[in-house]
Amino acid sequence: MELDMSKKSESRGKQFRWSKPIERVLLEVLADEVKIRNRPNNTFRTSSFNCVSSVIIEKFNVECSSDHIEHHLKIVKTAWDIIAQLRNKFGFGWDEV
């Protein structure tokens, strides 16, 4: 049995590099999606991920799929959870600057 590596790499898709400006657009568009109630039950709709992807593609001229958006949102949520835990610990301060 022979494994076709080209199909395996195609299924994984292209690697996407997140810059701070692209991440900012991700968060701004998702915040707008919350405002128009496209986040029922604390879960974004697929249309929200598609919307973010379209804005990033248009603004930065890069290939970005809704899967990239969904995966990076998990990373952002994990980072935010760590920050929130640290903020609640005694001895840690928060500098708004």
mmCIF file of N, CA and C in Angstrom:
data_model
loop_
_atom_site.group_PDB
_atom_site.id
_atom_site.type_symbol
_atom_site.label_atom_id
_atom_site.label_comp_id
_atom_site.label_asym_id
_atom_site.label_seq_id
_atom_site.Cartn_x
_atom_site.Cartn_y
_atom_site.Cartn_z
ATOM 1 N N MET A 1 0.848 -1.177 0.000
ATOM 2 C CA MET A 1 0.000 0.000 0.000
ATOM 3 C C MET A 1 0.894 1.241 0.000
ATOM 4 N N GLU A 2 0.662 2.140 -0.919
ATOM 5 C CA GLU A 2 1.491 3.323 -1.080
ATOM 6 C C GLU A 2 0.724 4.560 -0.625
ATOM 7 N N LEU A 3 1.384 5.420 0.136
ATOM 8 C CA LEU A 3 0.759 6.628 0.648
ATOM 9 C C LEU A 3 1.050 7.787 -0.294
ATOM 10 N N ASP A 4 0.018 8.465 -0.726
ATOM 11 C CA ASP A 4 0.172 9.614 -1.613
ATOM 12 C C ASP A 4 0.348 10.864 -0.759
ATOM 13 N N MET A 5 1.586 11.343 -0.630
ATOM 14 C CA MET A 5 1.894 12.482 0.225
ATOM 15 C C MET A 5 1.290 13.790 -0.286
ATOM 16 N N SER A 6 1.086 13.897 -1.593
ATOM 17 C CA SER A 6 0.524 15.139 -2.128
ATOM 18 C C SER A 6 -0.900 15.350 -1.628
ATOM 19 N N LYS A 7 -1.666 14.278 -1.553
ATOM 20 C CA LYS A 7 -3.035 14.398 -1.055
ATOM 21 C C LYS A 7 -3.036 14.746 0.432
ATOM 22 N N LYS A 8 -2.108 14.173 1.177
ATOM 23 C CA LYS A 8 -2.035 14.450 2.610
ATOM 24 C C LYS A 8 -1.725 15.930 2.853
ATOM 25 N N SER A 9 -0.769 16.476 2.131
ATOM 26 C CA SER A 9 -0.425 17.878 2.344
ATOM 27 C C SER A 9 -1.521 18.811 1.851
ATOM 28 N N GLU A 10 -2.238 18.427 0.798
ATOM 29 C CA GLU A 10 -3.354 19.248 0.313
ATOM 30 C C GLU A 10 -4.463 19.322 1.339
ATOM 31 N N SER A 11 -4.715 18.218 2.025
ATOM 32 C CA SER A 11 -5.815 18.201 2.985
ATOM 33 C C SER A 11 -5.506 19.083 4.195
ATOM 34 N N ARG A 12 -4.229 19.254 4.518
ATOM 35 C CA ARG A 12 -3.861 20.091 5.659
ATOM 36 C C ARG A 12 -3.929 21.566 5.314
ATOM 37 N N GLY A 13 -3.830 21.910 4.059
ATOM 38 C CA GLY A 13 -3.913 23.305 3.650
ATOM 39 C C GLY A 13 -2.593 24.016 3.821
ATOM 40 N N LYS A 14 -2.580 25.276 3.422
ATOM 41 C CA LYS A 14 -1.372 26.079 3.534
ATOM 42 C C LYS A 14 -1.270 26.665 4.933
ATOM 43 N N GLN A 15 -0.026 26.824 5.376
ATOM 44 C CA GLN A 15 0.208 27.438 6.671
ATOM 45 C C GLN A 15 -0.060 28.934 6.549
ATOM 46 N N PHE A 16 -0.718 29.478 7.541
ATOM 47 C CA PHE A 16 -1.061 30.889 7.537
ATOM 48 C C PHE A 16 -0.289 31.578 8.639
ATOM 49 N N ARG A 17 0.344 32.695 8.331
ATOM 50 C CA ARG A 17 1.120 33.464 9.311
ATOM 51 C C ARG A 17 0.291 34.628 9.820
ATOM 52 N N TRP A 18 0.144 34.706 11.134
ATOM 53 C CA TRP A 18 -0.635 35.771 11.757
ATOM 54 C C TRP A 18 0.284 36.920 12.154
ATOM 55 N N SER A 19 -0.002 38.098 11.650
ATOM 56 C CA SER A 19 0.695 39.307 12.074
ATOM 57 C C SER A 19 -0.228 40.046 13.042
ATOM 58 N N LYS A 20 0.325 41.005 13.756
ATOM 59 C CA LYS A 20 -0.502 41.787 14.692
ATOM 60 C C LYS A 20 -1.620 42.537 13.959
ATOM 61 N N PRO A 21 -1.354 43.172 12.797
ATOM 62 C CA PRO A 21 -2.458 43.848 12.093
ATOM 63 C C PRO A 21 -3.565 42.885 11.644
ATOM 64 N N ILE A 22 -3.181 41.694 11.205
ATOM 65 C CA ILE A 22 -4.203 40.720 10.783
ATOM 66 C C ILE A 22 -4.994 40.246 11.997
ATOM 67 N N GLU A 23 -4.299 40.009 13.101
ATOM 68 C CA GLU A 23 -4.995 39.574 14.320
ATOM 69 C C GLU A 23 -5.955 40.659 14.810
ATOM 70 N N ARG A 24 -5.556 41.915 14.685
ATOM 71 C CA ARG A 24 -6.431 43.017 15.089
ATOM 72 C C ARG A 24 -7.720 43.007 14.261
ATOM 73 N N VAL A 25 -7.587 42.785 12.951
ATOM 74 C CA VAL A 25 -8.771 42.720 12.083
ATOM 75 C C VAL A 25 -9.658 41.554 12.503
ATOM 76 N N LEU A 26 -9.058 40.416 12.809
ATOM 77 C CA LEU A 26 -9.815 39.255 13.291
ATOM 78 C C LEU A 26 -10.682 39.649 14.476
ATOM 79 N N LEU A 27 -10.071 40.293 15.473
ATOM 80 C CA LEU A 27 -10.799 40.657 16.688
ATOM 81 C C LEU A 27 -11.843 41.739 16.439
ATOM 82 N N GLU A 28 -11.524 42.708 15.582
ATOM 83 C CA GLU A 28 -12.488 43.774 15.273
ATOM 84 C C GLU A 28 -13.719 43.219 14.560
ATOM 85 N N VAL A 29 -13.494 42.360 13.577
ATOM 86 C CA VAL A 29 -14.633 41.805 12.827
ATOM 87 C C VAL A 29 -15.468 40.899 13.726
ATOM 88 N N LEU A 30 -14.820 40.096 14.563
ATOM 89 C CA LEU A 30 -15.586 39.233 15.472
ATOM 90 C C LEU A 30 -16.363 40.060 16.489
ATOM 91 N N ALA A 31 -15.792 41.175 16.941
ATOM 92 C CA ALA A 31 -16.528 42.067 17.853
ATOM 93 C C ALA A 31 -17.771 42.618 17.156
ATOM 94 N N ASP A 32 -17.635 42.974 15.875
ATOM 95 C CA ASP A 32 -18.794 43.437 15.105
ATOM 96 C C ASP A 32 -19.834 42.333 14.964
ATOM 97 N N GLU A 33 -19.373 41.106 14.782
ATOM 98 C CA GLU A 33 -20.298 39.969 14.659
ATOM 99 C C GLU A 33 -21.085 39.771 15.955
ATOM 100 N N VAL A 34 -20.447 40.004 17.097
ATOM 101 C CA VAL A 34 -21.145 39.903 18.386
ATOM 102 C C VAL A 34 -22.218 40.981 18.473
ATOM 103 N N LYS A 35 -21.870 42.192 18.022
ATOM 104 C CA LYS A 35 -22.821 43.304 18.072
ATOM 105 C C LYS A 35 -24.079 43.027 17.257
ATOM 106 N N ILE A 36 -23.927 42.312 16.132
ATOM 107 C CA ILE A 36 -25.107 42.012 15.303
ATOM 108 C C ILE A 36 -25.693 40.637 15.624
ATOM 109 N N ARG A 37 -25.288 40.113 16.779
ATOM 110 C CA ARG A 37 -25.843 38.872 17.341
ATOM 111 C C ARG A 37 -25.575 37.628 16.497
ATOM 112 N N ASN A 38 -24.396 37.537 15.914
ATOM 113 C CA ASN A 38 -24.005 36.335 15.172
ATOM 114 C C ASN A 38 -23.151 35.411 16.035
ATOM 115 N N ARG A 39 -23.457 35.400 17.326
ATOM 116 C CA ARG A 39 -22.738 34.523 18.251
ATOM 117 C C ARG A 39 -23.714 33.923 19.268
ATOM 118 N N PRO A 40 -24.635 33.125 18.784
ATOM 119 C CA PRO A 40 -25.586 32.512 19.721
ATOM 120 C C PRO A 40 -24.887 31.443 20.571
ATOM 121 N N ASN A 41 -25.302 31.298 21.789
ATOM 122 C CA ASN A 41 -24.768 30.263 22.687
ATOM 123 C C ASN A 41 -23.250 30.324 22.831
ATOM 124 N N ASN A 42 -22.676 31.542 22.792
ATOM 125 C CA ASN A 42 -21.232 31.743 22.946
ATOM 126 C C ASN A 42 -20.386 31.027 21.892
ATOM 127 N N THR A 43 -20.965 30.764 20.745
ATOM 128 C CA THR A 43 -20.248 30.126 19.642
ATOM 129 C C THR A 43 -20.508 30.919 18.380
ATOM 130 N N PHE A 44 -19.431 31.269 17.671
ATOM 131 C CA PHE A 44 -19.612 32.007 16.425
ATOM 132 C C PHE A 44 -20.179 31.100 15.352
ATOM 133 N N ARG A 45 -20.968 31.694 14.499
ATOM 134 C CA ARG A 45 -21.516 30.977 13.353
ATOM 135 C C ARG A 45 -20.441 30.852 12.273
ATOM 136 N N THR A 46 -20.605 29.875 11.397
ATOM 137 C CA THR A 46 -19.687 29.700 10.274
ATOM 138 C C THR A 46 -19.645 30.957 9.427
ATOM 139 N N SER A 47 -20.767 31.627 9.297
ATOM 140 C CA SER A 47 -20.811 32.855 8.499
ATOM 141 C C SER A 47 -19.888 33.925 9.081
ATOM 142 N N SER A 48 -19.710 33.931 10.400
ATOM 143 C CA SER A 48 -18.796 34.891 11.032
ATOM 144 C C SER A 48 -17.355 34.601 10.642
ATOM 145 N N PHE A 49 -16.978 33.322 10.661
ATOM 146 C CA PHE A 49 -15.622 32.953 10.256
ATOM 147 C C PHE A 49 -15.391 33.284 8.781
ATOM 148 N N ASN A 50 -16.402 33.051 7.961
ATOM 149 C CA ASN A 50 -16.288 33.381 6.533
ATOM 150 C C ASN A 50 -16.159 34.887 6.325
ATOM 151 N N CYS A 51 -16.871 35.660 7.124
ATOM 152 C CA CYS A 51 -16.806 37.113 7.040
ATOM 153 C C CYS A 51 -15.399 37.604 7.382
ATOM 154 N N VAL A 52 -14.835 37.108 8.474
ATOM 155 C CA VAL A 52 -13.483 37.501 8.876
ATOM 156 C C VAL A 52 -12.494 37.127 7.782
ATOM 157 N N SER A 53 -12.623 35.922 7.282
ATOM 158 C CA SER A 53 -11.725 35.450 6.226
ATOM 159 C C SER A 53 -11.779 36.371 5.011
ATOM 160 N N SER A 54 -12.970 36.745 4.595
ATOM 161 C CA SER A 54 -13.136 37.629 3.432
ATOM 162 C C SER A 54 -12.490 38.989 3.658
ATOM 163 N N VAL A 55 -12.668 39.542 4.844
ATOM 164 C CA VAL A 55 -12.090 40.855 5.154
ATOM 165 C C VAL A 55 -10.563 40.770 5.131
ATOM 166 N N ILE A 56 -10.005 39.729 5.719
ATOM 167 C CA ILE A 56 -8.547 39.567 5.750
ATOM 168 C C ILE A 56 -7.996 39.384 4.343
ATOM 169 N N ILE A 57 -8.665 38.574 3.542
ATOM 170 C CA ILE A 57 -8.226 38.360 2.158
ATOM 171 C C ILE A 57 -8.216 39.683 1.398
ATOM 172 N N GLU A 58 -9.298 40.440 1.528
ATOM 173 C CA GLU A 58 -9.423 41.705 0.809
ATOM 174 C C GLU A 58 -8.412 42.740 1.293
ATOM 175 N N LYS A 59 -8.249 42.841 2.606
ATOM 176 C CA LYS A 59 -7.412 43.897 3.168
ATOM 177 C C LYS A 59 -5.907 43.610 3.048
ATOM 178 N N PHE A 60 -5.517 42.326 3.166
ATOM 179 C CA PHE A 60 -4.097 41.988 3.213
ATOM 180 C C PHE A 60 -3.612 41.198 1.997
ATOM 181 N N ASN A 61 -4.530 40.852 1.094
ATOM 182 C CA ASN A 61 -4.180 40.115 -0.125
ATOM 183 C C ASN A 61 -3.415 38.820 0.198
ATOM 184 N N VAL A 62 -3.978 38.022 1.106
ATOM 185 C CA VAL A 62 -3.399 36.744 1.509
ATOM 186 C C VAL A 62 -4.470 35.666 1.404
ATOM 187 N N GLU A 63 -4.040 34.411 1.403
ATOM 188 C CA GLU A 63 -4.989 33.298 1.424
ATOM 189 C C GLU A 63 -5.295 32.970 2.879
ATOM 190 N N CYS A 64 -6.553 33.093 3.233
ATOM 191 C CA CYS A 64 -6.974 32.857 4.607
ATOM 192 C C CYS A 64 -8.339 32.167 4.580
ATOM 193 N N SER A 65 -8.411 31.004 5.184
ATOM 194 C CA SER A 65 -9.672 30.252 5.182
ATOM 195 C C SER A 65 -10.398 30.416 6.513
ATOM 196 N N SER A 66 -11.631 30.017 6.527
ATOM 197 C CA SER A 66 -12.395 30.062 7.776
ATOM 198 C C SER A 66 -11.789 29.101 8.799
ATOM 199 N N ASP A 67 -11.130 28.033 8.338
ATOM 200 C CA ASP A 67 -10.436 27.121 9.256
ATOM 201 C C ASP A 67 -9.280 27.833 9.964
ATOM 202 N N HIS A 68 -8.560 28.696 9.230
ATOM 203 C CA HIS A 68 -7.491 29.477 9.851
ATOM 204 C C HIS A 68 -8.071 30.350 10.966
ATOM 205 N N ILE A 69 -9.202 30.960 10.682
ATOM 206 C CA ILE A 69 -9.852 31.850 11.655
ATOM 207 C C ILE A 69 -10.256 31.063 12.895
ATOM 208 N N GLU A 70 -10.935 29.959 12.688
ATOM 209 C CA GLU A 70 -11.428 29.161 13.806
ATOM 210 C C GLU A 70 -10.267 28.658 14.678
ATOM 211 N N HIS A 71 -9.208 28.186 14.047
ATOM 212 C CA HIS A 71 -8.055 27.680 14.794
ATOM 213 C C HIS A 71 -7.376 28.802 15.586
ATOM 214 N N HIS A 72 -7.179 29.947 14.952
ATOM 215 C CA HIS A 72 -6.493 31.035 15.654
ATOM 216 C C HIS A 72 -7.345 31.582 16.792
ATOM 217 N N LEU A 73 -8.641 31.563 16.635
ATOM 218 C CA LEU A 73 -9.513 32.023 17.720
ATOM 219 C C LEU A 73 -9.321 31.148 18.960
ATOM 220 N N LYS A 74 -9.114 29.848 18.773
ATOM 221 C CA LYS A 74 -8.845 28.952 19.906
ATOM 222 C C LYS A 74 -7.550 29.352 20.609
ATOM 223 N N ILE A 75 -6.539 29.732 19.830
ATOM 224 C CA ILE A 75 -5.262 30.164 20.398
ATOM 225 C C ILE A 75 -5.447 31.462 21.188
ATOM 226 N N VAL A 76 -6.204 32.397 20.621
ATOM 227 C CA VAL A 76 -6.461 33.671 21.296
ATOM 228 C C VAL A 76 -7.219 33.435 22.600
ATOM 229 N N LYS A 77 -8.214 32.553 22.564
ATOM 230 C CA LYS A 77 -8.987 32.258 23.777
ATOM 231 C C LYS A 77 -8.103 31.647 24.861
ATOM 232 N N THR A 78 -7.196 30.759 24.477
ATOM 233 C CA THR A 78 -6.292 30.137 25.439
ATOM 234 C C THR A 78 -5.394 31.194 26.084
ATOM 235 N N ALA A 79 -4.849 32.086 25.266
ATOM 236 C CA ALA A 79 -3.990 33.161 25.785
ATOM 237 C C ALA A 79 -4.786 34.061 26.728
ATOM 238 N N TRP A 80 -6.018 34.382 26.349
ATOM 239 C CA TRP A 80 -6.846 35.244 27.195
ATOM 240 C C TRP A 80 -7.160 34.574 28.531
ATOM 241 N N ASP A 81 -7.410 33.271 28.509
ATOM 242 C CA ASP A 81 -7.676 32.546 29.753
ATOM 243 C C ASP A 81 -6.478 32.629 30.699
ATOM 244 N N ILE A 82 -5.272 32.526 30.157
ATOM 245 C CA ILE A 82 -4.057 32.617 30.971
ATOM 246 C C ILE A 82 -3.938 34.023 31.563
ATOM 247 N N ILE A 83 -4.178 35.044 30.749
ATOM 248 C CA ILE A 83 -4.116 36.427 31.237
ATOM 249 C C ILE A 83 -5.148 36.645 32.344
ATOM 250 N N ALA A 84 -6.355 36.160 32.135
ATOM 251 C CA ALA A 84 -7.415 36.330 33.131
ATOM 252 C C ALA A 84 -7.043 35.646 34.444
ATOM 253 N N GLN A 85 -6.443 34.463 34.375
ATOM 254 C CA GLN A 85 -6.026 33.768 35.595
ATOM 255 C C GLN A 85 -4.943 34.552 36.321
ATOM 256 N N LEU A 86 -3.986 35.088 35.580
ATOM 257 C CA LEU A 86 -2.905 35.864 36.194
ATOM 258 C C LEU A 86 -3.426 37.143 36.841
ATOM 259 N N ARG A 87 -4.389 37.773 36.190
ATOM 260 C CA ARG A 87 -4.945 39.012 36.741
ATOM 261 C C ARG A 87 -5.636 38.779 38.073
ATOM 262 N N ASN A 88 -6.134 37.566 38.281
ATOM 263 C CA ASN A 88 -6.842 37.251 39.526
ATOM 264 C C ASN A 88 -5.915 36.802 40.648
ATOM 265 N N LYS A 89 -4.633 36.631 40.361
ATOM 266 C CA LYS A 89 -3.678 36.196 41.386
ATOM 267 C C LYS A 89 -3.205 37.390 42.201
ATOM 268 N N PHE A 90 -2.983 37.160 43.482
ATOM 269 C CA PHE A 90 -2.469 38.202 44.363
ATOM 270 C C PHE A 90 -1.029 38.527 43.965
ATOM 271 N N GLY A 91 -0.719 39.816 43.907
ATOM 272 C CA GLY A 91 0.635 40.218 43.608
ATOM 273 C C GLY A 91 0.863 40.584 42.147
ATOM 274 N N PHE A 92 -0.113 40.305 41.305
ATOM 275 C CA PHE A 92 0.009 40.675 39.900
ATOM 276 C C PHE A 92 -0.796 41.947 39.655
ATOM 277 N N GLY A 93 -0.191 42.862 38.933
ATOM 278 C CA GLY A 93 -0.895 44.097 38.584
ATOM 279 C C GLY A 93 -1.127 44.151 37.079
ATOM 280 N N TRP A 94 -1.904 45.104 36.672
ATOM 281 C CA TRP A 94 -2.200 45.280 35.253
ATOM 282 C C TRP A 94 -1.910 46.709 34.873
ATOM 283 N N ASP A 95 -1.002 46.898 33.946
ATOM 284 C CA ASP A 95 -0.643 48.215 33.461
ATOM 285 C C ASP A 95 -1.371 48.439 32.150
ATOM 286 N N GLU A 96 -2.315 49.368 32.135
ATOM 287 C CA GLU A 96 -3.135 49.606 30.948
ATOM 288 C C GLU A 96 -2.317 50.058 29.743
ATOM 289 N N VAL A 97 -1.123 50.619 29.989
ATOM 290 C CA VAL A 97 -0.268 51.063 28.897
ATOM 291 C C VAL A 97 0.253 49.853 28.185
#
